[in-house]
């Protein structure tokens, strides 16, 4: 059984086997979680991302997929980069968002990671409404094969934390 925990804070300050990055498909950094991961992870993370762009992911990492690199200077063994969908009011992209969690956990399981920290993927620059994102995230993690011992959601602010806490209580 995977235990699900919630904490409020900065994911780059967490200790876990794997930290999940809400990346963009370029894998070359950006704002929000991505910027923070690259700032604290240092050049080793970017170097592996560049190598991935030069090999397996010449066109970038597709939305809903996940790939691991070193965690560089972060207090973790790996960063798992995943690309969330941009929120659309007209198109249901929920399965792509769920796929980010499933694929990240699959990669974590392959690596042998036991603890995995996730941010609230797609809820920043990609504008996914927090409550809906929390529901999708928790459902995806609960229904994934139990490859890891702990999934920790690291929520940046109080309202994100409360949205996840409500969904966790509501089941
Ligand atoms: P996306 O592009 O997938 O929307 P963002 O990084 O813009 O990703 O935001 C995802 C969520 O992560 C947002 O809720 C944002 O407030 C939050 N966030 C931003 N920085 C951090 C951080 N250092 N640690 C944890 N969560 C963060």
PDB file of N, CA and C and ligand atoms in Angstrom, residues 7-14 20-24 30-37 39-40 82-87 97 100 118-128 130 153-157 160 164, ligand 1:
ATOM      1  N   UNK A   7       2.100  17.943   2.522  1.00  0.00           N
ATOM      2  CA  UNK A   7       2.820  18.962   3.283  1.00  0.00           C
ATOM      3  C   UNK A   7       2.722  20.280   2.516  1.00  0.00           C
ATOM      4  N   UNK A   8       2.798  21.376   3.261  1.00  0.00           N
ATOM      5  CA  UNK A   8       2.852  22.670   2.600  1.00  0.00           C
ATOM      6  C   UNK A   8       4.309  23.102   2.554  1.00  0.00           C
ATOM      7  N   UNK A   9       4.778  23.557   1.406  1.00  0.00           N
ATOM      8  CA  UNK A   9       6.154  24.018   1.338  1.00  0.00           C
ATOM      9  C   UNK A   9       6.706  24.029  -0.066  1.00  0.00           C
ATOM     10  N   UNK A  10       8.030  24.123  -0.109  1.00  0.00           N
ATOM     11  CA  UNK A  10       8.773  24.234  -1.360  1.00  0.00           C
ATOM     12  C   UNK A  10       9.336  22.846  -1.683  1.00  0.00           C
ATOM     13  N   UNK A  11       8.991  22.309  -2.813  1.00  0.00           N
ATOM     14  CA  UNK A  11       9.406  20.937  -3.133  1.00  0.00           C
ATOM     15  C   UNK A  11      10.932  20.807  -3.190  1.00  0.00           C
ATOM     16  N   UNK A  12      11.623  21.898  -3.505  1.00  0.00           N
ATOM     17  CA  UNK A  12      13.081  21.805  -3.614  1.00  0.00           C
ATOM     18  C   UNK A  12      13.759  21.708  -2.239  1.00  0.00           C
ATOM     19  N   UNK A  13      12.966  21.866  -1.160  1.00  0.00           N
ATOM     20  CA  UNK A  13      13.506  21.715   0.207  1.00  0.00           C
ATOM     21  C   UNK A  13      13.196  20.345   0.782  1.00  0.00           C
ATOM     22  N   UNK A  14      12.576  19.501   0.000  1.00  0.00           N
ATOM     23  CA  UNK A  14      12.171  18.187   0.497  1.00  0.00           C
ATOM     24  C   UNK A  14      13.284  17.164   0.320  1.00  0.00           C
ATOM     25  N   UNK A  20       9.402  15.138  -8.190  1.00  0.00           N
ATOM     26  CA  UNK A  20       8.812  15.270  -9.522  1.00  0.00           C
ATOM     27  C   UNK A  20       8.812  16.739  -9.919  1.00  0.00           C
ATOM     28  N   UNK A  21       9.255  16.986 -11.128  1.00  0.00           N
ATOM     29  CA  UNK A  21       9.291  18.338 -11.680  1.00  0.00           C
ATOM     30  C   UNK A  21       8.127  18.552 -12.629  1.00  0.00           C
ATOM     31  N   UNK A  22       7.376  19.640 -12.416  1.00  0.00           N
ATOM     32  CA  UNK A  22       6.337  20.057 -13.372  1.00  0.00           C
ATOM     33  C   UNK A  22       7.066  20.777 -14.501  1.00  0.00           C
ATOM     34  N   UNK A  23       7.605  19.987 -15.412  1.00  0.00           N
ATOM     35  CA  UNK A  23       8.480  20.512 -16.464  1.00  0.00           C
ATOM     36  C   UNK A  23       7.658  21.011 -17.648  1.00  0.00           C
ATOM     37  N   UNK A  24       8.337  21.588 -18.619  1.00  0.00           N
ATOM     38  CA  UNK A  24       7.676  21.813 -19.902  1.00  0.00           C
ATOM     39  C   UNK A  24       8.385  20.917 -20.912  1.00  0.00           C
ATOM     40  N   UNK A  30      12.224  26.448 -16.913  1.00  0.00           N
ATOM     41  CA  UNK A  30      11.117  27.386 -17.088  1.00  0.00           C
ATOM     42  C   UNK A  30      10.864  28.073 -15.766  1.00  0.00           C
ATOM     43  N   UNK A  31       9.609  28.430 -15.521  1.00  0.00           N
ATOM     44  CA  UNK A  31       9.271  29.111 -14.267  1.00  0.00           C
ATOM     45  C   UNK A  31       8.751  28.138 -13.233  1.00  0.00           C
ATOM     46  N   UNK A  32       8.202  28.644 -12.161  1.00  0.00           N
ATOM     47  CA  UNK A  32       7.539  27.831 -11.143  1.00  0.00           C
ATOM     48  C   UNK A  32       8.444  26.731 -10.593  1.00  0.00           C
ATOM     49  N   UNK A  33       7.876  25.541 -10.487  1.00  0.00           N
ATOM     50  CA  UNK A  33       8.613  24.396  -9.946  1.00  0.00           C
ATOM     51  C   UNK A  33       9.863  24.128 -10.787  1.00  0.00           C
ATOM     52  N   UNK A  34       9.694  24.186 -12.083  1.00  0.00           N
ATOM     53  CA  UNK A  34      10.782  23.900 -13.019  1.00  0.00           C
ATOM     54  C   UNK A  34      11.999  24.797 -12.756  1.00  0.00           C
ATOM     55  N   UNK A  35      11.739  26.084 -12.649  1.00  0.00           N
ATOM     56  CA  UNK A  35      12.829  27.032 -12.392  1.00  0.00           C
ATOM     57  C   UNK A  35      13.506  26.728 -11.065  1.00  0.00           C
ATOM     58  N   UNK A  36      12.686  26.453 -10.046  1.00  0.00           N
ATOM     59  CA  UNK A  36      13.229  26.190  -8.707  1.00  0.00           C
ATOM     60  C   UNK A  36      14.067  24.900  -8.693  1.00  0.00           C
ATOM     61  N   UNK A  37      13.580  23.873  -9.385  1.00  0.00           N
ATOM     62  CA  UNK A  37      14.314  22.588  -9.438  1.00  0.00           C
ATOM     63  C   UNK A  37      15.678  22.799 -10.111  1.00  0.00           C
ATOM     64  N   UNK A  39      17.336  25.632 -10.427  1.00  0.00           N
ATOM     65  CA  UNK A  39      18.192  26.515  -9.611  1.00  0.00           C
ATOM     66  C   UNK A  39      18.883  25.728  -8.510  1.00  0.00           C
ATOM     67  N   UNK A  40      18.103  24.928  -7.796  1.00  0.00           N
ATOM     68  CA  UNK A  40      18.680  24.194  -6.659  1.00  0.00           C
ATOM     69  C   UNK A  40      19.382  22.917  -7.079  1.00  0.00           C
ATOM     70  N   UNK A  82       8.032  15.582 -15.651  1.00  0.00           N
ATOM     71  CA  UNK A  82       6.804  15.226 -16.358  1.00  0.00           C
ATOM     72  C   UNK A  82       6.151  16.512 -16.857  1.00  0.00           C
ATOM     73  N   UNK A  83       5.465  16.401 -17.978  1.00  0.00           N
ATOM     74  CA  UNK A  83       4.875  17.590 -18.600  1.00  0.00           C
ATOM     75  C   UNK A  83       3.364  17.527 -18.462  1.00  0.00           C
ATOM     76  N   UNK A  84       2.819  18.421 -17.661  1.00  0.00           N
ATOM     77  CA  UNK A  84       1.371  18.483 -17.489  1.00  0.00           C
ATOM     78  C   UNK A  84       0.706  19.138 -18.686  1.00  0.00           C
ATOM     79  N   UNK A  85      -0.606  18.870 -18.848  1.00  0.00           N
ATOM     80  CA  UNK A  85      -1.361  19.554 -19.904  1.00  0.00           C
ATOM     81  C   UNK A  85      -1.720  20.974 -19.469  1.00  0.00           C
ATOM     82  N   UNK A  86      -1.813  21.858 -20.441  1.00  0.00           N
ATOM     83  CA  UNK A  86      -2.344  23.198 -20.183  1.00  0.00           C
ATOM     84  C   UNK A  86      -3.856  23.035 -19.998  1.00  0.00           C
ATOM     85  N   UNK A  87      -4.420  23.693 -19.003  1.00  0.00           N
ATOM     86  CA  UNK A  87      -5.877  23.647 -18.764  1.00  0.00           C
ATOM     87  C   UNK A  87      -6.614  24.165 -19.991  1.00  0.00           C
ATOM     88  N   UNK A  97      -3.427  14.646 -17.468  1.00  0.00           N
ATOM     89  CA  UNK A  97      -2.947  15.033 -16.136  1.00  0.00           C
ATOM     90  C   UNK A  97      -2.766  13.784 -15.262  1.00  0.00           C
ATOM     91  N   UNK A 100       0.428  11.968 -16.036  1.00  0.00           N
ATOM     92  CA  UNK A 100       1.664  12.505 -15.429  1.00  0.00           C
ATOM     93  C   UNK A 100       1.966  11.792 -14.118  1.00  0.00           C
ATOM     94  N   UNK A 118       5.575  15.040  -5.094  1.00  0.00           N
ATOM     95  CA  UNK A 118       4.949  15.671  -6.269  1.00  0.00           C
ATOM     96  C   UNK A 118       4.515  17.097  -5.957  1.00  0.00           C
ATOM     97  N   UNK A 119       4.647  18.000  -6.902  1.00  0.00           N
ATOM     98  CA  UNK A 119       3.949  19.281  -6.793  1.00  0.00           C
ATOM     99  C   UNK A 119       2.545  19.092  -7.387  1.00  0.00           C
ATOM    100  N   UNK A 120       1.734  20.140  -7.319  1.00  0.00           N
ATOM    101  CA  UNK A 120       0.398  20.086  -7.942  1.00  0.00           C
ATOM    102  C   UNK A 120       0.564  20.442  -9.429  1.00  0.00           C
ATOM    103  N   UNK A 121       0.807  19.396 -10.207  1.00  0.00           N
ATOM    104  CA  UNK A 121       1.125  19.561 -11.629  1.00  0.00           C
ATOM    105  C   UNK A 121       0.006  20.316 -12.366  1.00  0.00           C
ATOM    106  N   UNK A 122       0.406  21.193 -13.245  1.00  0.00           N
ATOM    107  CA  UNK A 122      -0.488  21.974 -14.134  1.00  0.00           C
ATOM    108  C   UNK A 122      -1.279  23.094 -13.451  1.00  0.00           C
ATOM    109  N   UNK A 123      -1.105  23.262 -12.122  1.00  0.00           N
ATOM    110  CA  UNK A 123      -1.948  24.268 -11.449  1.00  0.00           C
ATOM    111  C   UNK A 123      -1.325  25.660 -11.391  1.00  0.00           C
ATOM    112  N   UNK A 124      -0.156  25.826 -11.991  1.00  0.00           N
ATOM    113  CA  UNK A 124       0.501  27.136 -11.979  1.00  0.00           C
ATOM    114  C   UNK A 124       0.290  27.836 -13.299  1.00  0.00           C
ATOM    115  N   UNK A 125       1.366  27.953 -14.034  1.00  0.00           N
ATOM    116  CA  UNK A 125       1.328  28.602 -15.352  1.00  0.00           C
ATOM    117  C   UNK A 125       0.296  27.926 -16.268  1.00  0.00           C
ATOM    118  N   UNK A 126       0.067  26.624 -16.060  1.00  0.00           N
ATOM    119  CA  UNK A 126      -0.875  25.895 -16.928  1.00  0.00           C
ATOM    120  C   UNK A 126      -2.333  25.999 -16.475  1.00  0.00           C
ATOM    121  N   UNK A 127      -2.575  26.725 -15.354  1.00  0.00           N
ATOM    122  CA  UNK A 127      -3.898  27.236 -14.951  1.00  0.00           C
ATOM    123  C   UNK A 127      -4.982  26.200 -14.626  1.00  0.00           C
ATOM    124  N   UNK A 128      -4.611  24.963 -14.345  1.00  0.00           N
ATOM    125  CA  UNK A 128      -5.650  23.979 -14.011  1.00  0.00           C
ATOM    126  C   UNK A 128      -6.279  24.363 -12.672  1.00  0.00           C
ATOM    127  N   UNK A 130      -7.409  24.297  -9.021  1.00  0.00           N
ATOM    128  CA  UNK A 130      -6.753  23.502  -7.980  1.00  0.00           C
ATOM    129  C   UNK A 130      -7.606  22.341  -7.493  1.00  0.00           C
ATOM    130  N   UNK A 153       2.587  14.881  -1.436  1.00  0.00           N
ATOM    131  CA  UNK A 153       2.249  16.062  -2.235  1.00  0.00           C
ATOM    132  C   UNK A 153       2.786  17.281  -1.499  1.00  0.00           C
ATOM    133  N   UNK A 154       3.559  18.080  -2.211  1.00  0.00           N
ATOM    134  CA  UNK A 154       4.146  19.273  -1.608  1.00  0.00           C
ATOM    135  C   UNK A 154       3.439  20.479  -2.212  1.00  0.00           C
ATOM    136  N   UNK A 155       2.574  21.075  -1.394  1.00  0.00           N
ATOM    137  CA  UNK A 155       1.718  22.158  -1.883  1.00  0.00           C
ATOM    138  C   UNK A 155       2.292  23.497  -1.451  1.00  0.00           C
ATOM    139  N   UNK A 156       2.349  24.387  -2.393  1.00  0.00           N
ATOM    140  CA  UNK A 156       3.111  25.619  -2.203  1.00  0.00           C
ATOM    141  C   UNK A 156       2.440  26.589  -1.238  1.00  0.00           C
ATOM    142  N   UNK A 157       1.119  26.671  -1.287  1.00  0.00           N
ATOM    143  CA  UNK A 157       0.457  27.642  -0.409  1.00  0.00           C
ATOM    144  C   UNK A 157      -0.724  26.996   0.311  1.00  0.00           C
ATOM    145  N   UNK A 160      -3.741  25.650  -1.785  1.00  0.00           N
ATOM    146  CA  UNK A 160      -3.440  24.387  -2.469  1.00  0.00           C
ATOM    147  C   UNK A 160      -3.456  23.240  -1.456  1.00  0.00           C
ATOM    148  N   UNK A 164      -6.155  19.952  -1.470  1.00  0.00           N
ATOM    149  CA  UNK A 164      -5.750  18.537  -1.432  1.00  0.00           C
ATOM    150  C   UNK A 164      -6.282  17.857  -0.157  1.00  0.00           C
TER     151      UNK A 164
HETATM  152  P1  LIG B   1       2.644  24.049 -14.400  1.00  0.00           P
HETATM  153  O1  LIG B   1       3.376  24.677 -15.545  1.00  0.00           O
HETATM  154  O2  LIG B   1       2.542  22.533 -14.516  1.00  0.00           O
HETATM  155  O3  LIG B   1       1.343  24.724 -14.108  1.00  0.00           O
HETATM  156  P2  LIG B   1       4.022  25.451 -12.209  1.00  0.00           P
HETATM  157  O4  LIG B   1       5.399  25.174 -11.740  1.00  0.00           O
HETATM  158  O5  LIG B   1       3.744  26.755 -12.857  1.00  0.00           O
HETATM  159  O6  LIG B   1       3.628  24.209 -13.155  1.00  0.00           O
HETATM  160  O7  LIG B   1       3.019  25.296 -10.990  1.00  0.00           O
HETATM  161  C1  LIG B   1       2.571  24.086 -10.446  1.00  0.00           C
HETATM  162  C2  LIG B   1       2.195  24.291  -8.979  1.00  0.00           C
HETATM  163  O8  LIG B   1       3.372  24.292  -8.193  1.00  0.00           O
HETATM  164  C3  LIG B   1       1.480  25.609  -8.665  1.00  0.00           C
HETATM  165  O9  LIG B   1       0.435  25.318  -7.764  1.00  0.00           O
HETATM  166  C4  LIG B   1       2.565  26.457  -8.017  1.00  0.00           C
HETATM  167  O10 LIG B   1       2.017  27.361  -7.077  1.00  0.00           O
HETATM  168  C5  LIG B   1       3.374  25.409  -7.323  1.00  0.00           C
HETATM  169  N1  LIG B   1       4.798  25.744  -7.063  1.00  0.00           N
HETATM  170  C6  LIG B   1       5.572  26.715  -7.608  1.00  0.00           C
HETATM  171  N2  LIG B   1       6.824  26.653  -7.107  1.00  0.00           N
HETATM  172  C7  LIG B   1       6.849  25.600  -6.235  1.00  0.00           C
HETATM  173  C8  LIG B   1       7.834  25.015  -5.390  1.00  0.00           C
HETATM  174  N3  LIG B   1       9.086  25.512  -5.324  1.00  0.00           N
HETATM  175  N4  LIG B   1       7.484  23.946  -4.625  1.00  0.00           N
HETATM  176  C9  LIG B   1       6.233  23.439  -4.678  1.00  0.00           C
HETATM  177  N5  LIG B   1       5.257  23.935  -5.450  1.00  0.00           N
HETATM  178  C10 LIG B   1       5.547  25.009  -6.214  1.00  0.00           C
END
